[in-house]
């Protein structure tokens, strides 16, 4: 079968290529650039716990050593501390702030050793042709040629050529917010802690920004973002330097401390959502499919989740043949999650940015608004938390043996320590992205015994036989405990780490039904039954 064609060599496209390779699917990455990224200290990303773990799993790199995990978060309004969060040194929930070129560099380094991925540089897409058996893409440039693939994924950014060639609309709002950005090396009073300062008390140069954010980077570097007033007023170097000096002086209660200005820019936030994320054998992911980024939400996080969701579904189809219900679920799941995040941001934004807002008529509204912004920056709540696929067409529905645990169906699972099939102790997330369902038995006490002693005892033989009989490849794991899950319960987890169901004990029929639904079998069967009934 032909490789998957990936258009775009940003973090999302490179991550998708690696995720496919981990599941033994070849791909071709069409990179319109020279194959390397210019360092831009002011172009950074904030990664949440799950997306940082995904990148480290794909690259084998410890990204935490190349970025900064926040030691804490503080929100100020004028001179008053509105909220403060402290993260322990090893707290995985601490957001990771890292330069984007460092992320792409780690991905490119991992791809250099991956024989299943071919990166074609200086290759700009200009045509796509689809037929029943595959897709063909043409690129121009020094290496202009025709490329043959099984599927094509557009990860080519906001101005996506793939989206335009497929005539997919991209409605939304333009220039929702603008920020002046500076990366500089200096010493601030709160080492390693991110800060959101709303309505700072010092005089702003030029039009009042009203809000400034500081995020730490390695080697004493900080990224500062000033919210700009509506309009298209030019941010001159003189205005930016004046803003830097007065901000630093305001934070240090005196004269401006020494600083080394490394990079500057203007970041414009747009809110857009593609009407369709699939057109036959062509898919959209990342900024080609959606744009969001106000109130702390990060577009790259969602783009990486797109890649994680799509990779295992393309791998299943690549290895086992066409499965339309499974491929359709990519748009159903991911578009719904991103649309909900955009709606949440659009509903909150007028209240937060409006003149006066609700704080004059709702007691303590200011603290409530601050909590919303904090949640967005820290990856919590409707503005920041990873989305759930509770309404997915892949959900198995009500099962006789289904039980409620700490993780709702469709939500990402908690990363607990498990015993793998070879007897080794690993984290649950380490087993994700391998193209297999995960069946997790909760069995207290097994951690102190050698696996060979309990593999043939109790419920294990029956569960092992049920796992072997599943309609899709699955790996059997055992955990001492899982939040909210009683002893001897069984969890079924998708390859992208979302819970399918939790069962009260070993129930082979329910487990089979849930596994069949998780890979699209249930939806396909219902479609066939509906079509038969219509006839």
XYZ file of C-alpha atoms in Angstrom:
535
model
C 0.000 0.000 0.000
C 1.218 3.521 -0.772
C 2.561 5.790 1.993
C 0.579 8.547 3.637
C 1.409 11.984 2.203
C 1.802 14.695 4.836
C 1.862 18.281 3.595
C 3.691 20.589 5.987
C 6.770 20.079 8.162
C 5.766 21.963 11.277
C 5.360 20.274 14.669
C 1.984 18.753 13.750
C 3.079 17.284 10.413
C 6.355 15.929 11.806
C 4.562 14.465 14.845
C 2.032 12.747 12.595
C 4.830 11.213 10.512
C 6.535 9.842 13.638
C 3.242 8.592 15.087
C 2.516 6.699 11.866
C 6.024 5.256 11.781
C 5.621 3.952 15.338
C 2.666 1.997 13.957
C 4.642 0.747 10.936
C 3.014 3.053 8.393
C 5.333 4.799 5.884
C 4.860 8.449 5.020
C 6.233 11.236 2.841
C 6.477 14.720 4.350
C 6.331 17.525 1.784
C 8.310 20.426 3.229
C 8.186 23.633 1.221
C 11.176 24.963 3.180
C 14.854 23.970 3.285
C 14.451 21.379 6.035
C 15.608 23.421 9.002
C 14.074 26.077 11.202
C 15.449 29.498 12.008
C 15.790 30.013 15.779
C 13.202 32.530 16.993
C 13.317 33.007 20.781
C 10.063 34.987 20.677
C 8.199 32.158 18.957
C 7.429 29.746 21.752
C 4.752 27.236 22.727
C 3.235 26.168 26.026
C 2.638 22.422 26.157
C 0.213 20.756 28.531
C 0.950 17.522 30.353
C -0.490 15.183 27.709
C 0.997 16.885 24.652
C 4.444 17.233 26.233
C 4.328 13.509 27.060
C 3.266 12.729 23.477
C 6.226 14.631 22.003
C 8.688 13.009 24.394
C 7.273 9.588 23.528
C 7.664 10.272 19.799
C 11.114 11.879 19.880
C 12.763 10.087 22.790
C 14.002 13.524 23.909
C 13.530 14.940 27.388
C 11.948 18.215 26.356
C 11.716 19.369 29.950
C 15.484 19.837 29.867
C 15.246 22.101 26.816
C 12.384 24.238 28.075
C 11.086 25.352 31.460
C 8.350 23.691 33.466
C 6.702 26.466 35.395
C 7.445 26.488 39.120
C 4.214 28.397 39.577
C 1.686 30.846 38.226
C 0.631 34.197 39.608
C -2.157 36.474 38.467
C -2.176 40.157 39.454
C -4.757 42.889 39.002
C -3.164 46.277 39.559
C -1.111 45.490 42.668
C -3.385 42.800 44.095
C -2.596 39.085 43.811
C -5.753 37.480 42.447
C -4.538 33.882 42.331
C -1.349 31.943 42.824
C -0.525 28.333 41.972
C 2.675 26.528 42.946
C 3.874 23.379 41.198
C 6.124 20.813 42.840
C 9.408 20.226 41.063
C 8.279 16.917 39.564
C 4.612 17.861 39.074
C 3.628 16.657 35.579
C 0.744 19.144 35.532
C 3.178 22.067 35.312
C 2.980 23.546 31.781
C 6.145 23.293 29.701
C 7.283 26.504 27.980
C 9.682 25.869 25.111
C 10.856 27.521 21.896
C 9.051 26.119 18.858
C 12.274 25.638 16.886
C 13.520 23.377 19.701
C 10.401 21.224 19.335
C 10.726 20.946 15.561
C 14.464 20.276 15.935
C 13.768 17.322 18.229
C 11.169 15.988 15.805
C 13.500 16.345 12.820
C 16.300 14.584 14.710
C 13.994 11.656 15.458
C 12.845 11.502 11.834
C 16.442 11.391 10.596
C 16.732 7.906 12.078
C 13.317 6.731 10.911
C 13.454 4.663 7.696
C 9.679 4.749 7.216
C 9.593 8.531 6.754
C 10.869 10.469 3.745
C 11.119 14.253 4.051
C 11.090 16.055 0.679
C 12.422 19.603 1.131
C 11.778 22.532 -1.209
C 8.565 20.812 -2.278
C 5.575 23.127 -2.560
C 2.198 21.509 -3.212
C 0.169 22.824 -6.139
C -2.220 20.014 -7.125
C -4.118 17.072 -5.604
C -5.935 14.339 -7.505
C -8.057 11.681 -5.831
C -9.346 8.402 -7.125
C -10.855 5.320 -5.554
C -7.537 3.607 -4.860
C -5.454 6.519 -3.631
C -4.381 10.138 -3.928
C -1.750 11.886 -6.032
C -0.059 15.165 -5.154
C 2.104 17.372 -7.340
C 4.840 19.645 -6.033
C 6.782 22.350 -7.781
C 10.300 23.535 -7.078
C 13.740 21.951 -7.574
C 12.283 18.569 -6.621
C 8.947 19.059 -8.347
C 7.267 15.753 -9.109
C 4.145 13.663 -8.625
C 3.743 11.789 -5.347
C 1.486 8.773 -4.922
C -0.141 8.079 -1.558
C -2.891 6.126 0.148
C -4.115 9.202 2.041
C -3.049 12.854 2.315
C -3.070 15.042 5.422
C -2.797 18.823 5.210
C -0.727 20.109 8.127
C 0.275 23.192 6.174
C -0.876 25.978 8.464
C -3.430 28.797 8.405
C -3.050 29.467 4.676
C -3.336 25.767 3.885
C -2.975 24.943 0.210
C -4.570 21.559 0.882
C -7.677 23.205 2.323
C -7.933 25.595 -0.612
C -7.456 22.858 -3.211
C -10.290 20.895 -1.595
C -12.488 24.022 -1.555
C -13.108 23.798 2.187
C -14.377 26.990 3.834
C -12.524 28.383 6.852
C -14.959 30.778 8.572
C -14.325 32.614 11.819
C -13.025 35.856 13.291
C -9.927 37.725 12.167
C -7.558 39.513 14.568
C -9.459 38.603 17.732
C -6.468 39.922 19.664
C -2.993 41.274 18.957
C 0.027 41.040 21.238
C 3.407 42.730 21.068
C 6.021 40.098 21.924
C 9.601 40.343 23.168
C 12.108 37.683 24.210
C 14.791 39.067 26.492
C 17.354 37.920 29.013
C 16.956 39.596 32.377
C 16.434 38.861 36.052
C 12.913 39.076 37.446
C 11.846 38.732 41.099
C 9.954 35.455 40.538
C 12.370 32.963 38.992
C 10.712 30.168 37.015
C 7.173 31.414 37.607
C 4.794 32.652 34.939
C 2.888 35.877 35.548
C -0.290 37.435 34.186
C -0.582 41.109 35.146
C -3.878 42.768 34.315
C -4.243 46.565 34.562
C -0.680 47.192 35.806
C -0.526 50.419 37.851
C 2.332 52.099 36.005
C 1.759 54.386 33.038
C 1.797 52.590 29.704
C 3.621 54.188 26.791
C 1.352 54.794 23.833
C -2.129 53.235 23.885
C -2.781 51.356 27.113
C -2.277 47.603 26.749
C -4.011 46.725 29.990
C -2.404 43.283 30.270
C 1.065 41.771 30.133
C 2.195 38.166 30.485
C 5.676 36.906 31.416
C 6.720 33.312 30.787
C 10.166 31.899 31.682
C 12.517 30.146 29.253
C 15.920 28.512 29.898
C 19.080 30.533 30.619
C 17.313 33.494 32.220
C 15.268 34.308 29.095
C 11.664 35.526 29.350
C 8.912 35.930 26.811
C 6.778 39.017 27.465
C 3.427 39.589 25.733
C 1.544 42.897 25.867
C -2.119 42.894 24.857
C -2.570 45.617 22.258
C -5.703 47.756 21.877
C -8.048 46.985 18.956
C -6.919 48.320 15.616
C -3.879 48.073 13.426
C -1.617 50.661 15.010
C 2.020 50.025 14.145
C 4.185 48.805 17.024
C 7.451 50.637 16.378
C 10.784 49.572 17.924
C 10.738 52.767 20.002
C 7.304 51.990 21.448
C 8.288 48.404 22.231
C 11.545 49.376 23.955
C 9.696 51.961 26.037
C 7.144 49.338 27.022
C 9.881 46.875 27.986
C 11.664 49.442 30.148
C 8.584 50.631 32.039
C 7.295 47.066 32.542
C 10.594 45.824 33.957
C 10.877 48.908 36.154
C 7.316 48.429 37.399
C 7.995 44.816 38.344
C 11.259 45.597 40.123
C 9.950 48.681 41.987
C 12.621 50.999 40.713
C 14.861 51.618 37.757
C 14.870 49.306 34.767
C 17.169 46.313 35.373
C 19.756 45.280 32.790
C 18.321 43.231 29.930
C 19.414 41.766 26.621
C 16.740 41.979 23.914
C 16.887 38.806 21.764
C 13.825 38.876 19.536
C 10.562 40.747 18.975
C 7.352 40.308 17.059
C 3.609 40.903 16.894
C 1.363 37.902 17.506
C -2.120 38.125 15.997
C -4.786 35.712 17.233
C -7.497 34.479 14.887
C -10.481 32.211 15.599
C -11.351 29.979 12.665
C -12.702 26.465 12.167
C -12.756 24.546 8.895
C -16.186 23.376 7.798
C -14.882 19.918 6.976
C -11.788 18.084 8.162
C -12.106 15.279 5.648
C -12.652 15.234 1.903
C -12.414 11.637 0.697
C -8.804 10.568 1.197
C -7.703 14.055 2.238
C -7.670 15.270 5.856
C -6.823 18.519 7.649
C -4.969 18.851 10.960
C -3.489 21.590 13.116
C -3.716 25.207 11.978
C -5.020 24.073 8.595
C -8.175 22.917 10.410
C -8.489 25.406 13.267
C -7.066 28.599 14.735
C -7.414 29.523 18.402
C -5.140 31.081 20.977
C -6.710 33.703 23.254
C -7.025 33.430 27.019
C -4.170 30.978 27.315
C -5.449 28.328 24.917
C -2.716 26.954 22.700
C -3.326 25.961 19.105
C -0.336 23.609 18.983
C -1.771 21.520 21.809
C -4.894 20.878 19.783
C -2.878 20.260 16.625
C -0.838 17.569 18.366
C -4.042 15.988 19.633
C -5.290 15.988 16.024
C -2.191 14.057 14.967
C -2.524 11.580 17.842
C -6.184 10.946 17.051
C -5.704 10.566 13.308
C -2.512 8.478 13.365
C -3.932 5.323 14.900
C -7.021 5.452 12.682
C -4.974 5.820 9.496
C -2.708 3.013 10.730
C -5.669 0.718 11.329
C -6.998 1.371 7.822
C -3.538 1.121 6.244
C -2.957 -2.323 7.778
C -6.483 -3.770 7.708
C -8.252 -2.130 4.787
C -10.762 0.716 4.273
C -12.983 1.531 7.224
C -15.020 4.656 6.558
C -16.699 4.845 9.971
C -13.336 4.883 11.714
C -11.936 7.581 9.431
C -15.098 9.689 9.719
C -14.767 9.639 13.498
C -11.648 11.819 13.265
C -13.701 14.824 12.193
C -16.585 13.977 14.539
C -14.327 13.811 17.589
C -11.706 16.459 16.987
C -13.866 19.135 15.392
C -16.403 18.905 18.224
C -13.689 19.374 20.856
C -12.089 22.368 19.131
C -15.477 23.938 18.400
C -16.360 23.723 22.107
C -13.071 25.383 23.044
C -13.675 28.192 20.529
C -17.222 28.723 21.809
C -15.962 28.932 25.396
C -13.320 31.507 24.474
C -15.743 33.566 22.365
C -18.296 33.633 25.191
C -15.782 34.693 27.841
C -13.777 37.179 25.782
C -16.354 40.044 25.609
C -16.827 39.899 29.373
C -13.107 39.991 30.083
C -12.162 42.601 27.508
C -15.304 44.737 27.539
C -15.348 48.156 29.176
C -16.481 47.471 32.715
C -17.827 44.021 31.919
C -19.913 42.317 34.580
C -17.672 43.208 37.480
C -19.843 46.239 38.307
C -23.008 44.188 38.760
C -21.792 40.708 39.786
C -20.081 40.425 43.200
C -16.574 38.969 43.038
C -16.905 38.699 39.243
C -13.319 39.858 38.798
C -12.004 36.826 40.650
C -14.263 34.599 38.585
C -12.936 36.102 35.378
C -9.376 35.661 36.588
C -10.059 31.994 37.355
C -11.213 31.472 33.752
C -8.048 33.020 32.351
C -5.881 31.066 34.782
C -7.574 27.826 33.735
C -6.825 28.628 30.098
C -3.147 29.258 30.779
C -2.747 26.203 33.018
C -4.639 23.743 30.816
C -7.725 23.371 33.001
C -11.467 23.881 32.612
C -13.363 24.545 29.361
C -10.613 26.829 28.040
C -7.652 24.526 28.613
C -8.357 20.934 29.619
C -7.938 18.121 27.051
C -11.229 17.353 25.358
C -13.385 14.293 25.886
C -14.908 12.101 23.179
C -17.973 11.124 25.214
C -20.268 11.688 22.221
C -18.024 9.852 19.773
C -19.502 7.514 17.158
C -16.905 5.036 18.455
C -18.460 4.953 21.942
C -19.891 1.500 22.756
C -23.038 2.778 24.442
C -24.498 1.179 27.556
C -22.949 -2.138 28.518
C -24.379 -4.514 31.087
C -21.115 -4.646 33.014
C -20.154 -0.975 32.617
C -19.183 0.946 35.766
C -18.234 4.520 36.590
C -14.645 5.245 37.623
C -12.562 8.401 38.120
C -12.198 8.833 34.350
C -15.423 9.312 32.342
C -15.733 7.350 29.078
C -14.101 9.280 26.251
C -11.730 11.226 28.521
C -7.924 10.792 28.632
C -6.829 8.120 31.110
C -4.676 8.821 34.165
C -1.023 7.867 33.753
C -0.590 5.071 36.322
C 2.214 2.540 36.686
C 1.412 -0.785 35.020
C 2.985 -4.193 34.524
C 3.554 -4.901 30.832
C 3.313 -8.287 29.123
C 7.053 -8.848 29.519
C 6.812 -8.311 33.283
C 8.414 -4.876 33.297
C 6.992 -1.909 35.194
C 6.189 1.038 32.904
C 3.857 4.012 32.824
C 0.534 3.526 31.069
C 1.319 6.354 28.634
C 4.440 4.487 27.498
C 2.184 1.856 25.888
C 0.132 4.352 23.873
C 0.570 5.073 20.177
C 1.548 1.518 19.230
C -1.562 0.755 17.217
C -3.092 -1.538 19.852
C -5.980 -1.261 22.261
C -4.973 -1.515 25.894
C -6.826 -3.777 28.323
C -5.998 -2.848 31.909
C -6.859 -5.102 34.860
C -6.920 -3.477 38.294
C -5.415 -6.095 40.615
C -4.117 -4.897 43.989
C -1.139 -6.853 45.253
C 0.179 -7.987 41.893
C 3.028 -5.485 42.062
C 4.808 -7.470 44.755
C 4.636 -10.808 42.924
C 6.469 -12.014 39.851
C 4.148 -11.904 36.833
C 4.616 -15.617 36.121
C 2.971 -16.440 39.458
C -0.299 -14.646 38.750
C -0.608 -14.932 34.970
C -2.069 -18.418 35.442
C -4.091 -17.635 38.572
C -7.459 -16.060 39.383
C -9.175 -14.190 36.550
C -6.065 -13.817 34.404
C -6.465 -16.915 32.189
C -10.061 -15.963 31.338
C -9.135 -12.333 30.703
C -6.116 -13.292 28.577
C -8.335 -15.539 26.455
C -10.877 -12.717 26.048
C -8.138 -10.294 24.955
C -6.839 -12.793 22.404
C -10.331 -13.131 20.939
C -10.869 -9.384 20.438
C -11.490 -8.131 16.869
C -8.472 -5.810 17.056
C -4.952 -6.233 18.388
C -4.796 -5.517 22.116
C -2.216 -5.559 24.889
C -3.020 -6.830 28.377
C -1.664 -4.728 31.248
C -2.104 -4.910 35.013
C -2.157 -2.060 37.544
C -2.184 -2.063 41.326
C -4.765 0.713 41.324
C -6.511 3.327 39.226
C -8.435 6.398 40.478
C -12.011 5.410 41.296
C -11.688 1.877 39.907
C -12.516 -1.064 42.227
C -10.381 -4.183 42.428
C -10.738 -6.613 39.512
C -12.320 -4.037 37.216
C -11.186 -4.004 33.591
C -10.511 -0.846 31.569
C -10.410 -0.656 27.779
C -8.228 2.178 26.440
C -7.827 3.426 22.863
C -4.370 3.733 21.238
C -4.533 7.513 21.785
C -5.131 7.140 25.517
C -8.876 7.825 25.771
C -11.025 5.517 27.881
C -13.507 3.360 25.971
C -15.196 1.766 28.965
C -14.662 0.311 32.435
C -16.178 -3.067 33.284
C -16.958 -4.730 36.605
C -14.766 -7.781 36.255
C -13.957 -10.005 33.308
C -16.858 -9.814 30.887
C -15.722 -11.192 27.507
C -18.926 -10.297 25.631
C -18.931 -6.678 26.855
C -15.206 -6.355 26.219
C -15.642 -7.620 22.652
C -18.556 -5.230 22.011
C -16.585 -2.260 23.360
C -13.473 -3.135 21.346
C -15.495 -3.568 18.156
C -17.136 -0.176 18.689
C -13.799 1.509 19.481
C -12.420 0.655 16.039
C -15.588 1.652 14.211
C -17.170 -1.761 13.919
C -20.284 -0.793 15.831
C -20.875 2.312 13.730
C -20.269 0.401 10.507
C -22.727 -2.321 11.551
C -25.401 0.272 12.423
C -24.896 1.987 9.044
C -25.294 -1.337 7.250
C -28.430 -2.167 9.247
C -29.909 1.271 8.547
C -29.192 0.914 4.828
C -30.744 -2.544 4.808
C -33.835 -1.240 6.608
C -34.158 1.617 4.123
C -34.297 -0.863 1.300
